[in-house]
PDB file of C-alpha atoms in Angstrom:
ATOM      1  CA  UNK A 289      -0.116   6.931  -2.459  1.00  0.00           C
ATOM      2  CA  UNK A 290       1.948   6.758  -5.882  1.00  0.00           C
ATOM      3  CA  UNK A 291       3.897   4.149  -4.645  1.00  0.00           C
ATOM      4  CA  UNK A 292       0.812   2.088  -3.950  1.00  0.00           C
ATOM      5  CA  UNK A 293      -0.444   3.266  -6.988  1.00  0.00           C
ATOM      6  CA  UNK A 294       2.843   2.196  -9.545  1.00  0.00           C
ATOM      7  CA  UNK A 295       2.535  -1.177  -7.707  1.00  0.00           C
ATOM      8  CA  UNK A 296      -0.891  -0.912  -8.501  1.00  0.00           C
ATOM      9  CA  UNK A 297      -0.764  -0.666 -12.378  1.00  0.00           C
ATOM     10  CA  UNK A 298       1.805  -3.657 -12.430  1.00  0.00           C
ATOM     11  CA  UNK A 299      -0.693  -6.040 -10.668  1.00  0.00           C
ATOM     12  CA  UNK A 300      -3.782  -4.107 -12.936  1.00  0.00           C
ATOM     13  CA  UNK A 301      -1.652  -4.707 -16.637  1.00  0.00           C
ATOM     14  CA  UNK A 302      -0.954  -8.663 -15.018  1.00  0.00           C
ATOM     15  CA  UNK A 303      -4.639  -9.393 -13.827  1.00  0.00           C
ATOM     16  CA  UNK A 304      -6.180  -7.945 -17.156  1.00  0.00           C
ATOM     17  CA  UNK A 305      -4.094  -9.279 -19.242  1.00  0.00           C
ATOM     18  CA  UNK A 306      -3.939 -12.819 -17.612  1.00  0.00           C
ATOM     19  CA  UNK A 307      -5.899 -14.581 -20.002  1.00  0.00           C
ATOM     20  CA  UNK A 308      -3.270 -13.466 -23.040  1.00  0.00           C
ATOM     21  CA  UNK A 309      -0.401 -14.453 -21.081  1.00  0.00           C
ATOM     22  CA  UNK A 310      -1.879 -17.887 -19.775  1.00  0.00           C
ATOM     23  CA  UNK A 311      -2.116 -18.773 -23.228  1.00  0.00           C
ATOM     24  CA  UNK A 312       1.272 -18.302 -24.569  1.00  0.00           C
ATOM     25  CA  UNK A 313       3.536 -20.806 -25.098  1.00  0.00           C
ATOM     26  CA  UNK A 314       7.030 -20.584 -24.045  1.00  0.00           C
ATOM     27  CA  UNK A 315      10.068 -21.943 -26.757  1.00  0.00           C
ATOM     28  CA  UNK A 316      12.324 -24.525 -24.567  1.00  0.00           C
ATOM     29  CA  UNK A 317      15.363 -24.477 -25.996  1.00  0.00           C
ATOM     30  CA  UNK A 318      15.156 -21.093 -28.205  1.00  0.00           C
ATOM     31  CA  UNK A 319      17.969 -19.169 -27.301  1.00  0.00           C
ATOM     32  CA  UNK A 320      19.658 -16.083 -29.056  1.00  0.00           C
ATOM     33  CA  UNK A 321      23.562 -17.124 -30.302  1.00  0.00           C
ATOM     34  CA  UNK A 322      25.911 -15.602 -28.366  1.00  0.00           C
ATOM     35  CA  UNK A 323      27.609 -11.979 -28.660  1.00  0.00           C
ATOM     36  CA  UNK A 324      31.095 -11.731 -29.677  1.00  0.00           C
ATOM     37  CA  UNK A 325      33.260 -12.388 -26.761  1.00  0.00           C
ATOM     38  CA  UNK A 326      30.831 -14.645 -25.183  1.00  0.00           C
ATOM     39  CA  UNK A 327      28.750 -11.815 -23.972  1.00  0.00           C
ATOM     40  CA  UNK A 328      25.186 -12.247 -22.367  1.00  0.00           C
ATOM     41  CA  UNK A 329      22.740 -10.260 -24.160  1.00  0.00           C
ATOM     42  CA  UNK A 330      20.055 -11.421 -21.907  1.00  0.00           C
ATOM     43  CA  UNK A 331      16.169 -12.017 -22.540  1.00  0.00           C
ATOM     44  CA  UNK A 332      12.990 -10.495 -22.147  1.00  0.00           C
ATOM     45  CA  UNK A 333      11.285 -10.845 -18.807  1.00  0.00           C
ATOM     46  CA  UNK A 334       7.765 -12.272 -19.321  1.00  0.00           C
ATOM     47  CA  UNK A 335       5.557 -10.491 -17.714  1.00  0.00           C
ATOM     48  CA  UNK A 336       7.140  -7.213 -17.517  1.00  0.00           C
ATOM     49  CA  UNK A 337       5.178  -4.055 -17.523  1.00  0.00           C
ATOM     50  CA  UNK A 338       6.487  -1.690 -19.853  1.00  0.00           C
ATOM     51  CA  UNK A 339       5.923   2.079 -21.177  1.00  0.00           C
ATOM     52  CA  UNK A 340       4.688   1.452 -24.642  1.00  0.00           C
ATOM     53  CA  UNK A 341       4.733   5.381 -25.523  1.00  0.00           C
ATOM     54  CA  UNK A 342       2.241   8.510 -24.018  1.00  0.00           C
ATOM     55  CA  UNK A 343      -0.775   9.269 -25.931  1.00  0.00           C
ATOM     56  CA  UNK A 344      -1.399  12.699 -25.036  1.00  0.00           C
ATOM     57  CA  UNK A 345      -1.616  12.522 -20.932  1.00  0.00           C
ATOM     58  CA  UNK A 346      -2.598   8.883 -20.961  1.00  0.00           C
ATOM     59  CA  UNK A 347       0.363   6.048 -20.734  1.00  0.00           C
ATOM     60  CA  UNK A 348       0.171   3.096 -23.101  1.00  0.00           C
ATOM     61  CA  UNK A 349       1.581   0.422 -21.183  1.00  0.00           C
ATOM     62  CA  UNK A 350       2.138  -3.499 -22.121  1.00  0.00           C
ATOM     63  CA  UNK A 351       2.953  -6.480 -20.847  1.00  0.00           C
ATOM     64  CA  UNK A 352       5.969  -8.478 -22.580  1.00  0.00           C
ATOM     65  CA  UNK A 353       5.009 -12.042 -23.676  1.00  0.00           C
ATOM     66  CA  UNK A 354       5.932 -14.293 -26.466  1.00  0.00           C
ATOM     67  CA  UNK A 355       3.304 -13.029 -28.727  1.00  0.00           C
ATOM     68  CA  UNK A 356       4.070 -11.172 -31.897  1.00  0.00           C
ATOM     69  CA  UNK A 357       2.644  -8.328 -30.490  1.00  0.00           C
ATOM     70  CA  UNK A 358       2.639  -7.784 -26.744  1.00  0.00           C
ATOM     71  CA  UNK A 359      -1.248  -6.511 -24.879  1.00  0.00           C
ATOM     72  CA  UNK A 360      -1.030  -2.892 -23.912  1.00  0.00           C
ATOM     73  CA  UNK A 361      -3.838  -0.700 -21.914  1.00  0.00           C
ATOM     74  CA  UNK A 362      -3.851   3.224 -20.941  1.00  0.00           C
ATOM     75  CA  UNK A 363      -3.248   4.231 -18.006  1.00  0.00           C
ATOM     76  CA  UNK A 364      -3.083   7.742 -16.150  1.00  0.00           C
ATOM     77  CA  UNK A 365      -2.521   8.871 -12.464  1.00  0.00           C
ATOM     78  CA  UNK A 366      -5.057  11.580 -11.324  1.00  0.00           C
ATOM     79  CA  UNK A 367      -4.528  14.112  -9.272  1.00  0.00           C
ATOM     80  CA  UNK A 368      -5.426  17.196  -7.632  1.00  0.00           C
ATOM     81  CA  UNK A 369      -3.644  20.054  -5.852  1.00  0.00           C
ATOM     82  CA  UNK A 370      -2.846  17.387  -2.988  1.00  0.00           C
ATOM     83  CA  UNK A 371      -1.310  15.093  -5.231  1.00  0.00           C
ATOM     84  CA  UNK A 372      -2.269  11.844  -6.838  1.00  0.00           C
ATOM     85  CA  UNK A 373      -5.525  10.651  -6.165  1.00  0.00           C
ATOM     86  CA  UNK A 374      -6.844   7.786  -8.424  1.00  0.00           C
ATOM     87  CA  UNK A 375      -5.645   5.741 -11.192  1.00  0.00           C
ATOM     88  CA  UNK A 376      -7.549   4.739 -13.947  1.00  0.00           C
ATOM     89  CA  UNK A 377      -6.461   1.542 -16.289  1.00  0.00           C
ATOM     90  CA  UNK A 378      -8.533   1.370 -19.440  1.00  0.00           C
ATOM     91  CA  UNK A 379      -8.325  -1.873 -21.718  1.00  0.00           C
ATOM     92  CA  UNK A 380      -9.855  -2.683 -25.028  1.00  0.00           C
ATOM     93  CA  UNK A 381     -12.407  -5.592 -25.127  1.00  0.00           C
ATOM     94  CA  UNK A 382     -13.291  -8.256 -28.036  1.00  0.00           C
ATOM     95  CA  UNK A 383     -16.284  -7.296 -30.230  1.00  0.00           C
ATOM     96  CA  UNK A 384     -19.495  -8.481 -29.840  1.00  0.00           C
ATOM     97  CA  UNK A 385     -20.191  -7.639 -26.472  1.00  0.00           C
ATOM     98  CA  UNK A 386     -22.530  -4.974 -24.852  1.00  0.00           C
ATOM     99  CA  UNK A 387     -18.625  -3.590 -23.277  1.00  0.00           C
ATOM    100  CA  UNK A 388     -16.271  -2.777 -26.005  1.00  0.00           C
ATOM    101  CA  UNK A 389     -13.428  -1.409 -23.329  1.00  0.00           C
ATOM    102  CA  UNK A 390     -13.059  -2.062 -19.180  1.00  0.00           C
ATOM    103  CA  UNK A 391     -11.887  -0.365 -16.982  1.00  0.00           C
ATOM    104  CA  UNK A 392     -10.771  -0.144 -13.435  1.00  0.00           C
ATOM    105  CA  UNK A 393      -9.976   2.361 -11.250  1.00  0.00           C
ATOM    106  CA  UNK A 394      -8.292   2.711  -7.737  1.00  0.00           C
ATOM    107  CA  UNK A 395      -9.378   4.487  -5.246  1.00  0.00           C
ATOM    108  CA  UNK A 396      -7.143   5.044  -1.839  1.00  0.00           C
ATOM    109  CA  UNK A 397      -8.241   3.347   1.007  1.00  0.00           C
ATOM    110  CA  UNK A 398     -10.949   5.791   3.409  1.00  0.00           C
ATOM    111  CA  UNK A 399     -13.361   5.948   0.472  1.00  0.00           C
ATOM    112  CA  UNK A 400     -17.130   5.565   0.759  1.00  0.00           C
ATOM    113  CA  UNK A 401     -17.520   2.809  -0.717  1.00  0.00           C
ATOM    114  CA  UNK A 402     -21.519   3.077  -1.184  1.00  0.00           C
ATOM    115  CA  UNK A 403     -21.369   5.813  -3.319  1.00  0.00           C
ATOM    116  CA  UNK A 404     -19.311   4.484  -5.772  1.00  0.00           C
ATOM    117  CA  UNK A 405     -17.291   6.357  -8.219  1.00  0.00           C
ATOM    118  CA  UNK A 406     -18.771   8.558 -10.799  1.00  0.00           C
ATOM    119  CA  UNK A 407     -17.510   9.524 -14.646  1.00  0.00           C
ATOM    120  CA  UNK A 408     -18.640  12.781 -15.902  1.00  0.00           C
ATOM    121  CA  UNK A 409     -17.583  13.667 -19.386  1.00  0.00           C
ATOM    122  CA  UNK A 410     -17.285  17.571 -20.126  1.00  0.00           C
ATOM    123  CA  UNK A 411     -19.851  18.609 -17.961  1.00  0.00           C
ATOM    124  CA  UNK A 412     -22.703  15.600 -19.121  1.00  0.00           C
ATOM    125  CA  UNK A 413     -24.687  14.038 -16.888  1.00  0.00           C
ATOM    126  CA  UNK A 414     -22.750  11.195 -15.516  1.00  0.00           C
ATOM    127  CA  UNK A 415     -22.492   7.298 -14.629  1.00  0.00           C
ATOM    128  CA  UNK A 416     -22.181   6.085 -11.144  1.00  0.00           C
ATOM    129  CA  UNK A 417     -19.945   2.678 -11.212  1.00  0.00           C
ATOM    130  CA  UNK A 418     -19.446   0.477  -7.780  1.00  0.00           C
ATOM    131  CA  UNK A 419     -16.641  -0.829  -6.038  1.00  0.00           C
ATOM    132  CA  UNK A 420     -15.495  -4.225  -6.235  1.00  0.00           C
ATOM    133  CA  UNK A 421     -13.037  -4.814  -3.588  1.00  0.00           C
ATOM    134  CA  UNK A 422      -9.956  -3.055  -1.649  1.00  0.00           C
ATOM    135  CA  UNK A 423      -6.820  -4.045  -1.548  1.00  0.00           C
ATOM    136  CA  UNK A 424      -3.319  -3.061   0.595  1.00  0.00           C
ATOM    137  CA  UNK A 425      -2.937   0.111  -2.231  1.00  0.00           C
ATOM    138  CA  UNK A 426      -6.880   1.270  -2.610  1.00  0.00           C
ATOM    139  CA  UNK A 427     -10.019  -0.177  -3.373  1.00  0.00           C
ATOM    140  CA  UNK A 428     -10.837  -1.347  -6.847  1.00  0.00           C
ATOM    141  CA  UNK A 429     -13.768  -0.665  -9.485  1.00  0.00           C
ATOM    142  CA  UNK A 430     -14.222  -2.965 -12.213  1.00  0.00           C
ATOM    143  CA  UNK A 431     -15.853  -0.770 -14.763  1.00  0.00           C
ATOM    144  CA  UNK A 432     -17.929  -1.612 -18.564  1.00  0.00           C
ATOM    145  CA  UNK A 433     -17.357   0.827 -21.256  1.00  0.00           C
ATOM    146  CA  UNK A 434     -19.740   0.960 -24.144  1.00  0.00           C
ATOM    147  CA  UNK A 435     -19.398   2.443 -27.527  1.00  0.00           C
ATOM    148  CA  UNK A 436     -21.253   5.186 -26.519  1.00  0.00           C
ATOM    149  CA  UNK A 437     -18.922   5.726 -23.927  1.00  0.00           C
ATOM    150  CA  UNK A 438     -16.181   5.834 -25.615  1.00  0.00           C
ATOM    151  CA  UNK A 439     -17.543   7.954 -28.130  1.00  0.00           C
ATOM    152  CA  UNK A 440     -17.603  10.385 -25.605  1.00  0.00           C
ATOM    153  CA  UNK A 441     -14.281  10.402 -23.949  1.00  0.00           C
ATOM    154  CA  UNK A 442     -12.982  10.659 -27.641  1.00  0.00           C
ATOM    155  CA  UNK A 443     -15.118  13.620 -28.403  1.00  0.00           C
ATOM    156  CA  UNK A 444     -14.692  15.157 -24.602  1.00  0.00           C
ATOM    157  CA  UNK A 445     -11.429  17.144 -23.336  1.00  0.00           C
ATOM    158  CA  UNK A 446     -11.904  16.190 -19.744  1.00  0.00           C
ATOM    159  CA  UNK A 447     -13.761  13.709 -17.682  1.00  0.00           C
ATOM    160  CA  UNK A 448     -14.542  14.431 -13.656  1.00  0.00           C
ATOM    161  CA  UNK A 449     -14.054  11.542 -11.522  1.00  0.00           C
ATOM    162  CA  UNK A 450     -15.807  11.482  -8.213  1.00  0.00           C
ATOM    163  CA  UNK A 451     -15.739   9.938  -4.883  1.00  0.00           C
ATOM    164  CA  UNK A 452     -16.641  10.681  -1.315  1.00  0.00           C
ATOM    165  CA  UNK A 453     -14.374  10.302   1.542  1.00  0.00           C
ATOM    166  CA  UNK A 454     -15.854   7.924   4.215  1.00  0.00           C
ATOM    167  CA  UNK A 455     -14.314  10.421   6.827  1.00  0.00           C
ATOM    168  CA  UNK A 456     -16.686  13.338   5.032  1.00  0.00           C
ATOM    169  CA  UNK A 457     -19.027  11.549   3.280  1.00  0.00           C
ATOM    170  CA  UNK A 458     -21.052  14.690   2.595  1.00  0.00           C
ATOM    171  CA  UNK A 459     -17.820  16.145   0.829  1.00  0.00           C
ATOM    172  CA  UNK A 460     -17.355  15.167  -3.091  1.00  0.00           C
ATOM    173  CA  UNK A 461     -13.460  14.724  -4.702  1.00  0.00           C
ATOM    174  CA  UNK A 462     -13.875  15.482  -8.347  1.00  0.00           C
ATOM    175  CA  UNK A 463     -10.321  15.270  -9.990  1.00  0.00           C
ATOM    176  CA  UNK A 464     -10.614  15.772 -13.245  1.00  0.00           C
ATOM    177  CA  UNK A 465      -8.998  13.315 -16.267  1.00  0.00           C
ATOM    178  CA  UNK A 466      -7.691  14.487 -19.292  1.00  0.00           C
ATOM    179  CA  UNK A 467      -9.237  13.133 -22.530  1.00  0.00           C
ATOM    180  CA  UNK A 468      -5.576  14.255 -24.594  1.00  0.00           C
ATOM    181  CA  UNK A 469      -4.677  11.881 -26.682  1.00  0.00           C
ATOM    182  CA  UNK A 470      -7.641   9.501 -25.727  1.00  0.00           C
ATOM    183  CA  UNK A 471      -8.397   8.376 -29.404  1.00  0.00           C
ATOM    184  CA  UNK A 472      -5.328   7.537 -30.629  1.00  0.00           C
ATOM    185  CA  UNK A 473      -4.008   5.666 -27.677  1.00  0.00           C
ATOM    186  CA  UNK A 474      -7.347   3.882 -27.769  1.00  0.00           C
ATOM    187  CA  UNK A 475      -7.762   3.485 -31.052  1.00  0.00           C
ATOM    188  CA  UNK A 476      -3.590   1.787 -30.803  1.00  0.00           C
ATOM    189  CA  UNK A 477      -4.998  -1.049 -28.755  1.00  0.00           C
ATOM    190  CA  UNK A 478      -5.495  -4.195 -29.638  1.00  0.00           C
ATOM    191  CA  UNK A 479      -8.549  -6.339 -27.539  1.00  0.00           C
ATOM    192  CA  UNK A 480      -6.547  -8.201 -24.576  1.00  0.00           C
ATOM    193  CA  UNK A 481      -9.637  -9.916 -23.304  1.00  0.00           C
ATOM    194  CA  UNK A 482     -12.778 -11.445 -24.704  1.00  0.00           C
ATOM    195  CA  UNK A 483     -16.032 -10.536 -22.889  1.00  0.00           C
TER     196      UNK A 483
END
């Protein structure tokens, strides 16, 4: 599953941030002069996933583009005592909207899809969000964020995340995720996508 799941965050950072890199232009003809000795010192790879820094137990991850600055999202791989279970990519939106951040988060494949996923912060009553589609490496929830939301994962130590296997589908999976470091890797990003 954390195979499926790396793959998964490189396709996740590409398809949110899309829009920012569809927009860049690319310099013809810029090119870097050469090294002494005639050396390569090669170029960035557009496109490129890339750990940004950790923000407590959440990765800040961006994608490189020509843009002064490149768009970066959190990220962070839950697990339980079996291993990893979810992953959860969290993105800041443009003002104005009734979302400030999305989300999405992948499930692995033999969830009940139904049910949906639920947050829970620190023991609150929770939100139930639903899937969107699956995919070869889990099934996919797009997810809205408001400001109250947010509020809470920045006041909250740890959030429960739960599905329902389709094989047991009277059986909950709550794994929890860590709210460490929440704010300031939050607070770090810049909006990648307008609403």
């Amino acid at each position: 599953m954390l195979k499926y799941l790396t793959k998964f965050t490189a396709i996740v950072a590409f398809s949110i941030l899309w829009q920012p890199l569809a927009a860049q232009e690319t310099s013809e003809g810029e090119s870097e002069a050469p090294a002494p000795g005639g050396l390569d010192m090669g170029q960035p790879v557009l496109g490129q996933v890339y750990l940004k820094e950790n923000s407590g137990d959440w990765r800040v991850l961006c994608t490189k583009t020509n843009a002064a600055e490149d768009p970066c999202h959190l990220s962070q791989t839950l697990s339980d005592a079996g291993g990893p279970v979810a992953e959860v990519n969290l993105y800041r939106l443009a003002e104005g909207g009734q979302a400030v951040a999305g989300a999405q988060l992948l499930a692995p494949l033999g969830t009940l899809l139904t049910t949906g996923v639920s947050f829970s912060v620190d023991g609150a009553p929770g939100k139930r969000y639903n899937f969107n589609h699956c995919e070869q490496g889990g099934c996919v929830a797009q997810i809205g964020l408001t400001d109250g939301d947010i509020a809470a994962f920045k006041q909250g130590t740890t959030a429960t995340v739960t599905l329902r296997p389709a094989e047991a589908p009277s059986q909950l999976v709550q794994v929890p995720m860590s709210l460490k470091g929440f704010t300031t890797g939050f607070d770090g990003l810049l909006p990648v996508v307008s609403n």
